[in-house]
PDB file of C-alpha atoms in Angstrom:
ATOM      1  CA  MET A  82      86.442 168.067 123.367  1.00  0.00           C
ATOM      2  CA  LYS A  83      85.748 166.669 119.936  1.00  0.00           C
ATOM      3  CA  ILE A  84      87.713 163.718 118.721  1.00  0.00           C
ATOM      4  CA  ASN A  85      88.225 162.509 115.184  1.00  0.00           C
ATOM      5  CA  ARG A  86      87.527 158.805 115.243  1.00  0.00           C
ATOM      6  CA  THR A  87      89.481 156.229 113.155  1.00  0.00           C
ATOM      7  CA  LEU A  88      88.744 152.481 112.842  1.00  0.00           C
ATOM      8  CA  LEU A  89      90.979 150.474 115.217  1.00  0.00           C
ATOM      9  CA  THR A  90      91.079 146.984 116.850  1.00  0.00           C
ATOM     10  CA  LEU A  91      91.085 146.824 120.543  1.00  0.00           C
ATOM     11  CA  SER A  92      92.488 143.275 120.582  1.00  0.00           C
ATOM     12  CA  THR A  93      96.026 144.796 120.266  1.00  0.00           C
ATOM     13  CA  PHE A  94      95.466 147.256 123.160  1.00  0.00           C
ATOM     14  CA  ALA A  95      95.576 146.193 126.792  1.00  0.00           C
ATOM     15  CA  VAL A  96      93.959 148.593 129.245  1.00  0.00           C
ATOM     16  CA  MET A  97      96.113 148.981 132.447  1.00  0.00           C
ATOM     17  CA  THR A  98      94.428 148.829 135.850  1.00  0.00           C
ATOM     18  CA  LEU A  99      93.724 152.305 137.064  1.00  0.00           C
ATOM     19  CA  SER A 100      93.525 153.705 140.608  1.00  0.00           C
ATOM     20  CA  PHE A 101      93.439 156.984 142.470  1.00  0.00           C
ATOM     21  CA  ALA A 102      97.145 156.773 143.492  1.00  0.00           C
ATOM     22  CA  GLN A 103      99.990 155.203 141.649  1.00  0.00           C
ATOM     23  CA  GLN A 104     101.227 153.203 144.625  1.00  0.00           C
ATOM     24  CA  SER A 105      99.944 149.651 145.394  1.00  0.00           C
ATOM     25  CA  PHE A 106      97.856 149.382 148.456  1.00  0.00           C
ATOM     26  CA  ALA A 107      95.939 146.543 150.126  1.00  0.00           C
ATOM     27  CA  ALA A 108      92.233 147.145 149.861  1.00  0.00           C
ATOM     28  CA  THR A 109      91.601 145.899 153.370  1.00  0.00           C
ATOM     29  CA  THR A 110      94.196 148.165 155.096  1.00  0.00           C
ATOM     30  CA  PRO A 111      92.424 151.085 156.975  1.00  0.00           C
ATOM     31  CA  PHE A 112      93.646 154.602 156.648  1.00  0.00           C
ATOM     32  CA  THR A 113      95.087 156.073 159.896  1.00  0.00           C
ATOM     33  CA  ASP A 114      95.051 159.794 158.967  1.00  0.00           C
ATOM     34  CA  LEU A 115      91.259 160.341 158.744  1.00  0.00           C
ATOM     35  CA  THR A 116      90.530 161.053 162.405  1.00  0.00           C
ATOM     36  CA  ASN A 117      89.274 164.592 161.916  1.00  0.00           C
ATOM     37  CA  VAL A 118      88.072 164.278 158.319  1.00  0.00           C
ATOM     38  CA  ALA A 119      84.248 164.814 157.976  1.00  0.00           C
ATOM     39  CA  ALA A 120      84.108 162.513 154.926  1.00  0.00           C
ATOM     40  CA  LYS A 121      85.929 159.686 156.694  1.00  0.00           C
ATOM     41  CA  ASP A 122      83.137 157.100 156.205  1.00  0.00           C
ATOM     42  CA  LYS A 123      82.800 157.842 152.516  1.00  0.00           C
ATOM     43  CA  ILE A 124      86.553 157.615 151.934  1.00  0.00           C
ATOM     44  CA  ILE A 125      86.738 154.250 153.724  1.00  0.00           C
ATOM     45  CA  ALA A 126      83.740 153.053 151.691  1.00  0.00           C
ATOM     46  CA  LEU A 127      85.447 153.951 148.440  1.00  0.00           C
ATOM     47  CA  GLN A 128      88.642 152.278 149.640  1.00  0.00           C
ATOM     48  CA  GLN A 129      86.712 149.056 150.527  1.00  0.00           C
ATOM     49  CA  MET A 130      85.120 149.114 147.009  1.00  0.00           C
ATOM     50  CA  GLY A 131      88.633 149.377 145.465  1.00  0.00           C
ATOM     51  CA  THR A 132      87.873 152.794 143.970  1.00  0.00           C
ATOM     52  CA  ILE A 133      90.658 154.663 145.774  1.00  0.00           C
ATOM     53  CA  GLN A 134      93.930 153.740 147.299  1.00  0.00           C
ATOM     54  CA  GLY A 135      96.245 155.258 149.830  1.00  0.00           C
ATOM     55  CA  VAL A 136      99.806 156.330 149.814  1.00  0.00           C
ATOM     56  CA  GLU A 137     102.753 155.621 152.057  1.00  0.00           C
ATOM     57  CA  ASN A 138     101.418 152.379 153.521  1.00  0.00           C
ATOM     58  CA  ASN A 139      98.170 153.160 155.437  1.00  0.00           C
ATOM     59  CA  HIS A 140      97.914 156.914 154.779  1.00  0.00           C
ATOM     60  CA  PHE A 141      95.327 158.538 152.546  1.00  0.00           C
ATOM     61  CA  MET A 142      96.845 162.058 152.744  1.00  0.00           C
ATOM     62  CA  PRO A 143      93.396 163.761 152.647  1.00  0.00           C
ATOM     63  CA  ASP A 144      94.778 167.304 152.369  1.00  0.00           C
ATOM     64  CA  ALA A 145      97.064 166.566 149.391  1.00  0.00           C
ATOM     65  CA  THR A 146      96.020 168.193 146.117  1.00  0.00           C
ATOM     66  CA  VAL A 147      94.757 166.382 143.061  1.00  0.00           C
ATOM     67  CA  THR A 148      96.481 166.796 139.593  1.00  0.00           C
ATOM     68  CA  ALA A 149      94.662 166.524 136.363  1.00  0.00           C
ATOM     69  CA  ALA A 150      96.103 163.040 135.773  1.00  0.00           C
ATOM     70  CA  GLN A 151      94.971 161.884 139.234  1.00  0.00           C
ATOM     71  CA  GLY A 152      91.523 163.491 138.833  1.00  0.00           C
ATOM     72  CA  ILE A 153      90.978 161.893 135.463  1.00  0.00           C
ATOM     73  CA  GLN A 154      92.112 158.521 136.686  1.00  0.00           C
ATOM     74  CA  LEU A 155      89.836 158.731 139.671  1.00  0.00           C
ATOM     75  CA  ILE A 156      86.815 159.536 137.583  1.00  0.00           C
ATOM     76  CA  VAL A 157      87.636 156.773 135.123  1.00  0.00           C
ATOM     77  CA  LYS A 158      88.118 154.264 137.911  1.00  0.00           C
ATOM     78  CA  ALA A 159      84.970 155.281 139.878  1.00  0.00           C
ATOM     79  CA  LEU A 160      82.640 155.205 136.871  1.00  0.00           C
ATOM     80  CA  ASP A 161      84.256 152.090 135.428  1.00  0.00           C
ATOM     81  CA  LEU A 162      84.822 153.775 132.120  1.00  0.00           C
ATOM     82  CA  ASN A 163      86.524 151.814 129.368  1.00  0.00           C
ATOM     83  CA  LEU A 164      87.025 151.395 125.657  1.00  0.00           C
ATOM     84  CA  ASP A 165      85.105 148.090 125.330  1.00  0.00           C
ATOM     85  CA  ASN A 166      82.818 149.385 122.526  1.00  0.00           C
ATOM     86  CA  ILE A 167      85.510 151.080 120.442  1.00  0.00           C
ATOM     87  CA  ARG A 168      87.556 149.245 117.807  1.00  0.00           C
ATOM     88  CA  PHE A 169      90.978 150.542 116.870  1.00  0.00           C
ATOM     89  CA  ILE A 170      93.062 149.887 113.730  1.00  0.00           C
ATOM     90  CA  LYS A 171      96.234 150.807 115.650  1.00  0.00           C
ATOM     91  CA  GLU A 172      97.115 151.087 119.214  1.00  0.00           C
ATOM     92  CA  PRO A 173      96.081 154.479 120.531  1.00  0.00           C
ATOM     93  CA  LYS A 174      98.552 156.658 122.445  1.00  0.00           C
ATOM     94  CA  ALA A 175      97.868 159.396 124.937  1.00  0.00           C
ATOM     95  CA  THR A 176      99.699 161.889 122.763  1.00  0.00           C
ATOM     96  CA  ASP A 177      97.144 161.262 119.950  1.00  0.00           C
ATOM     97  CA  TYR A 178      94.779 163.286 122.121  1.00  0.00           C
ATOM     98  CA  PHE A 179      96.990 165.298 124.526  1.00  0.00           C
ATOM     99  CA  SER A 180     100.226 166.805 123.299  1.00  0.00           C
ATOM    100  CA  LYS A 181     101.824 167.149 126.739  1.00  0.00           C
ATOM    101  CA  ALA A 182     101.073 163.529 127.828  1.00  0.00           C
ATOM    102  CA  ASP A 183     103.667 160.922 128.451  1.00  0.00           C
ATOM    103  CA  ASN A 184     102.762 157.728 126.548  1.00  0.00           C
ATOM    104  CA  ASN A 185     104.731 155.727 129.193  1.00  0.00           C
ATOM    105  CA  GLY A 186     103.174 157.614 132.093  1.00  0.00           C
ATOM    106  CA  TRP A 187     101.082 155.767 134.660  1.00  0.00           C
ATOM    107  CA  TYR A 188      98.045 157.850 133.611  1.00  0.00           C
ATOM    108  CA  ALA A 189      98.368 157.247 129.855  1.00  0.00           C
ATOM    109  CA  ASN A 190      95.463 154.828 129.482  1.00  0.00           C
ATOM    110  CA  ALA A 191      93.223 156.885 131.783  1.00  0.00           C
ATOM    111  CA  LEU A 192      93.723 159.801 129.354  1.00  0.00           C
ATOM    112  CA  ILE A 193      92.863 157.694 126.346  1.00  0.00           C
ATOM    113  CA  ILE A 194      89.722 156.436 128.012  1.00  0.00           C
ATOM    114  CA  ALA A 195      88.725 159.907 129.042  1.00  0.00           C
ATOM    115  CA  ALA A 196      89.115 161.163 125.501  1.00  0.00           C
ATOM    116  CA  HIS A 197      86.358 158.816 124.479  1.00  0.00           C
ATOM    117  CA  ASN A 198      83.984 159.171 127.401  1.00  0.00           C
ATOM    118  CA  GLY A 199      82.576 162.624 127.514  1.00  0.00           C
ATOM    119  CA  PHE A 200      85.278 164.663 129.242  1.00  0.00           C
ATOM    120  CA  ASP A 201      85.869 168.228 128.155  1.00  0.00           C
ATOM    121  CA  LEU A 202      89.700 168.276 128.051  1.00  0.00           C
ATOM    122  CA  LYS A 203      91.845 170.565 126.003  1.00  0.00           C
ATOM    123  CA  ALA A 204      94.480 169.126 123.652  1.00  0.00           C
ATOM    124  CA  ASP A 205      97.245 170.911 125.522  1.00  0.00           C
ATOM    125  CA  LEU A 206      96.110 169.467 128.898  1.00  0.00           C
ATOM    126  CA  ASP A 207      99.062 169.369 131.381  1.00  0.00           C
ATOM    127  CA  PRO A 208      98.610 166.046 133.350  1.00  0.00           C
ATOM    128  CA  ASN A 209     100.693 167.435 136.265  1.00  0.00           C
ATOM    129  CA  GLN A 210      98.649 170.633 136.734  1.00  0.00           C
ATOM    130  CA  VAL A 211      96.758 170.828 140.012  1.00  0.00           C
ATOM    131  CA  TRP A 212      93.042 170.885 139.409  1.00  0.00           C
ATOM    132  CA  SER A 213      90.530 173.343 140.944  1.00  0.00           C
ATOM    133  CA  LYS A 214      87.314 172.235 142.558  1.00  0.00           C
ATOM    134  CA  GLU A 215      85.211 173.478 139.637  1.00  0.00           C
ATOM    135  CA  GLU A 216      87.348 171.725 137.078  1.00  0.00           C
ATOM    136  CA  PHE A 217      87.033 168.416 138.812  1.00  0.00           C
ATOM    137  CA  ILE A 218      83.295 168.728 139.291  1.00  0.00           C
ATOM    138  CA  HIS A 219      82.802 169.842 135.646  1.00  0.00           C
ATOM    139  CA  GLN A 220      84.772 166.914 134.225  1.00  0.00           C
ATOM    140  CA  LEU A 221      83.061 164.412 136.617  1.00  0.00           C
ATOM    141  CA  MET A 222      79.558 165.605 135.746  1.00  0.00           C
ATOM    142  CA  LEU A 223      80.216 165.367 131.976  1.00  0.00           C
ATOM    143  CA  ALA A 224      81.468 161.841 132.299  1.00  0.00           C
ATOM    144  CA  MET A 225      78.786 160.837 134.712  1.00  0.00           C
ATOM    145  CA  GLU A 226      76.047 162.193 132.577  1.00  0.00           C
ATOM    146  CA  GLN A 227      77.285 160.388 129.462  1.00  0.00           C
ATOM    147  CA  HIS A 228      78.177 157.140 131.291  1.00  0.00           C
ATOM    148  CA  GLY A 229      74.937 157.099 133.327  1.00  0.00           C
ATOM    149  CA  LYS A 230      72.765 158.235 130.469  1.00  0.00           C
ATOM    150  CA  LEU A 231      71.272 160.825 132.750  1.00  0.00           C
ATOM    151  CA  PRO A 232      68.352 162.721 131.255  1.00  0.00           C
ATOM    152  CA  MET A 233      68.571 166.440 130.832  1.00  0.00           C
ATOM    153  CA  ILE A 234      66.479 168.100 133.591  1.00  0.00           C
ATOM    154  CA  LYS A 235      65.134 171.552 134.115  1.00  0.00           C
ATOM    155  CA  ILE A 236      66.621 172.931 137.317  1.00  0.00           C
ATOM    156  CA  ALA A 237      66.146 176.008 139.484  1.00  0.00           C
ATOM    157  CA  PRO A 238      69.660 177.476 139.849  1.00  0.00           C
ATOM    158  CA  VAL A 239      71.143 177.330 143.312  1.00  0.00           C
ATOM    159  CA  GLU A 240      72.216 180.662 144.671  1.00  0.00           C
ATOM    160  CA  PHE A 241      75.571 180.916 146.401  1.00  0.00           C
ATOM    161  CA  GLY A 242      77.861 183.702 147.475  1.00  0.00           C
ATOM    162  CA  ASP A 243      80.748 183.039 145.084  1.00  0.00           C
ATOM    163  CA  ALA A 244      78.840 182.031 142.005  1.00  0.00           C
ATOM    164  CA  ASP A 245      80.456 185.011 140.217  1.00  0.00           C
ATOM    165  CA  GLN A 246      83.781 183.183 140.508  1.00  0.00           C
ATOM    166  CA  LEU A 247      82.700 180.268 138.396  1.00  0.00           C
ATOM    167  CA  THR A 248      84.200 179.770 134.952  1.00  0.00           C
ATOM    168  CA  VAL A 249      81.318 180.596 132.585  1.00  0.00           C
ATOM    169  CA  GLN A 250      81.315 177.257 130.688  1.00  0.00           C
ATOM    170  CA  TYR A 251      81.266 175.395 133.995  1.00  0.00           C
ATOM    171  CA  GLN A 252      78.054 177.021 135.299  1.00  0.00           C
ATOM    172  CA  GLY A 253      75.694 174.372 133.926  1.00  0.00           C
ATOM    173  CA  THR A 254      77.610 171.328 135.246  1.00  0.00           C
ATOM    174  CA  ILE A 255      78.236 172.978 138.609  1.00  0.00           C
ATOM    175  CA  GLN A 256      74.502 173.773 139.001  1.00  0.00           C
ATOM    176  CA  ARG A 257      73.529 170.306 138.123  1.00  0.00           C
ATOM    177  CA  ALA A 258      76.051 168.914 140.600  1.00  0.00           C
ATOM    178  CA  LEU A 259      74.563 171.001 143.325  1.00  0.00           C
ATOM    179  CA  VAL A 260      70.951 170.171 142.519  1.00  0.00           C
ATOM    180  CA  LEU A 261      71.670 166.420 142.314  1.00  0.00           C
ATOM    181  CA  GLY A 262      73.665 166.462 145.605  1.00  0.00           C
ATOM    182  CA  ILE A 263      76.979 165.511 143.951  1.00  0.00           C
ATOM    183  CA  THR A 264      78.582 168.482 145.743  1.00  0.00           C
ATOM    184  CA  ALA A 265      77.440 170.947 148.371  1.00  0.00           C
ATOM    185  CA  LEU A 266      78.016 174.445 149.620  1.00  0.00           C
ATOM    186  CA  ASP A 267      79.799 175.074 152.867  1.00  0.00           C
ATOM    187  CA  ALA A 268      78.193 176.554 155.978  1.00  0.00           C
ATOM    188  CA  ASP A 269      78.572 180.066 154.553  1.00  0.00           C
ATOM    189  CA  LYS A 270      76.835 179.052 151.330  1.00  0.00           C
ATOM    190  CA  LEU A 271      80.105 179.179 149.361  1.00  0.00           C
ATOM    191  CA  LEU A 272      81.508 176.700 146.837  1.00  0.00           C
ATOM    192  CA  HIS A 273      85.093 178.066 146.551  1.00  0.00           C
ATOM    193  CA  PRO A 274      85.227 176.988 142.848  1.00  0.00           C
ATOM    194  CA  LYS A 275      88.746 178.290 142.243  1.00  0.00           C
ATOM    195  CA  ASP A 276      90.305 176.562 145.251  1.00  0.00           C
ATOM    196  CA  VAL A 277      92.562 173.610 144.421  1.00  0.00           C
ATOM    197  CA  ILE A 278      90.737 170.289 145.185  1.00  0.00           C
ATOM    198  CA  THR A 279      92.050 168.002 147.855  1.00  0.00           C
ATOM    199  CA  ARG A 280      91.953 164.186 147.934  1.00  0.00           C
ATOM    200  CA  LYS A 281      89.329 164.263 150.710  1.00  0.00           C
ATOM    201  CA  GLU A 282      87.146 166.643 148.664  1.00  0.00           C
ATOM    202  CA  ALA A 283      87.533 164.682 145.518  1.00  0.00           C
ATOM    203  CA  ALA A 284      86.795 161.387 147.276  1.00  0.00           C
ATOM    204  CA  GLU A 285      83.602 162.767 148.838  1.00  0.00           C
ATOM    205  CA  ILE A 286      82.339 164.119 145.564  1.00  0.00           C
ATOM    206  CA  ILE A 287      83.095 160.869 143.749  1.00  0.00           C
ATOM    207  CA  TYR A 288      81.278 158.878 146.473  1.00  0.00           C
ATOM    208  CA  ASN A 289      78.196 161.084 146.026  1.00  0.00           C
ATOM    209  CA  ALA A 290      78.365 160.552 142.265  1.00  0.00           C
ATOM    210  CA  VAL A 291      78.694 156.780 142.572  1.00  0.00           C
ATOM    211  CA  GLU A 292      75.780 156.617 145.033  1.00  0.00           C
ATOM    212  CA  TYR A 293      73.580 158.790 142.796  1.00  0.00           C
ATOM    213  CA  LEU A 294      74.160 156.567 139.829  1.00  0.00           C
ATOM    214  CA  LYS A 295      73.322 153.480 141.897  1.00  0.00           C
ATOM    215  CA  ALA A 296      70.054 155.081 142.959  1.00  0.00           C
ATOM    216  CA  HIS A 297      69.236 156.376 139.448  1.00  0.00           C
ATOM    217  CA  PRO A 298      70.419 153.823 136.933  1.00  0.00           C
ATOM    218  CA  GLY A 299      70.009 154.936 133.339  1.00  0.00           C
ATOM    219  CA  PRO A 300      68.464 152.956 130.539  1.00  0.00           C
ATOM    220  CA  LYS A 301      70.473 150.054 129.253  1.00  0.00           C
ATOM    221  CA  GLY A 302      72.172 151.075 126.104  1.00  0.00           C
ATOM    222  CA  ASP A 303      73.152 149.249 122.907  1.00  0.00           C
ATOM    223  CA  ASP A 304      76.355 147.263 123.321  1.00  0.00           C
ATOM    224  CA  THR A 305      77.181 147.553 119.669  1.00  0.00           C
ATOM    225  CA  THR A 306      80.817 148.251 119.035  1.00  0.00           C
ATOM    226  CA  THR A 307      81.470 151.869 117.933  1.00  0.00           C
ATOM    227  CA  PRO A 308      84.194 152.367 115.336  1.00  0.00           C
ATOM    228  CA  ASP A 309      86.687 155.166 116.153  1.00  0.00           C
ATOM    229  CA  GLN A 310      86.131 157.324 113.060  1.00  0.00           C
TER     230      GLN A 310
END
């Protein structure tokens, strides 16, 4: 998504705290509904890091689906994305970038941050639309590559049984995610790209991304403030 930048001042804009779920949740409270979840340890690790939160007291609801708003917020939170190096001349609103957004919605600031941090989001994005697995991976990889300053690498494409189901413009990011170990195929060598993504799947992919960035820190960039123009 290409964004026209205008000079703004961030001093008038307070960024709200973002989390995977809207509800408040004590970071030390263990989840009680992960008994049969393969990614249990990764989910708990993210919860202990404050990256994700639960719902309904101590439940994670691993099989619940993830909306665009929730997926964007999770990526923003996990990668610690922000607007620190952007100056604004007026307070930005989510609807400046996404016509269907609610400027008073819990996700509003996450959308603004995403608009300036490498996501590939359409202007008519529906924040309440459930995301597919390929959509989540695509957006995560773009944000991760920009934020982590990952170098472009030549890869040997991974072959899998349902590769023909991939959205064409997602092929590159999905292949890079597979090669880097951010996501993986199932036992039948399938990705299921069009399936809706669940909270447990999103959490596992986010954990892998965070760990990859820890192990492969990018070069330190210039902290010079960038005008929104």
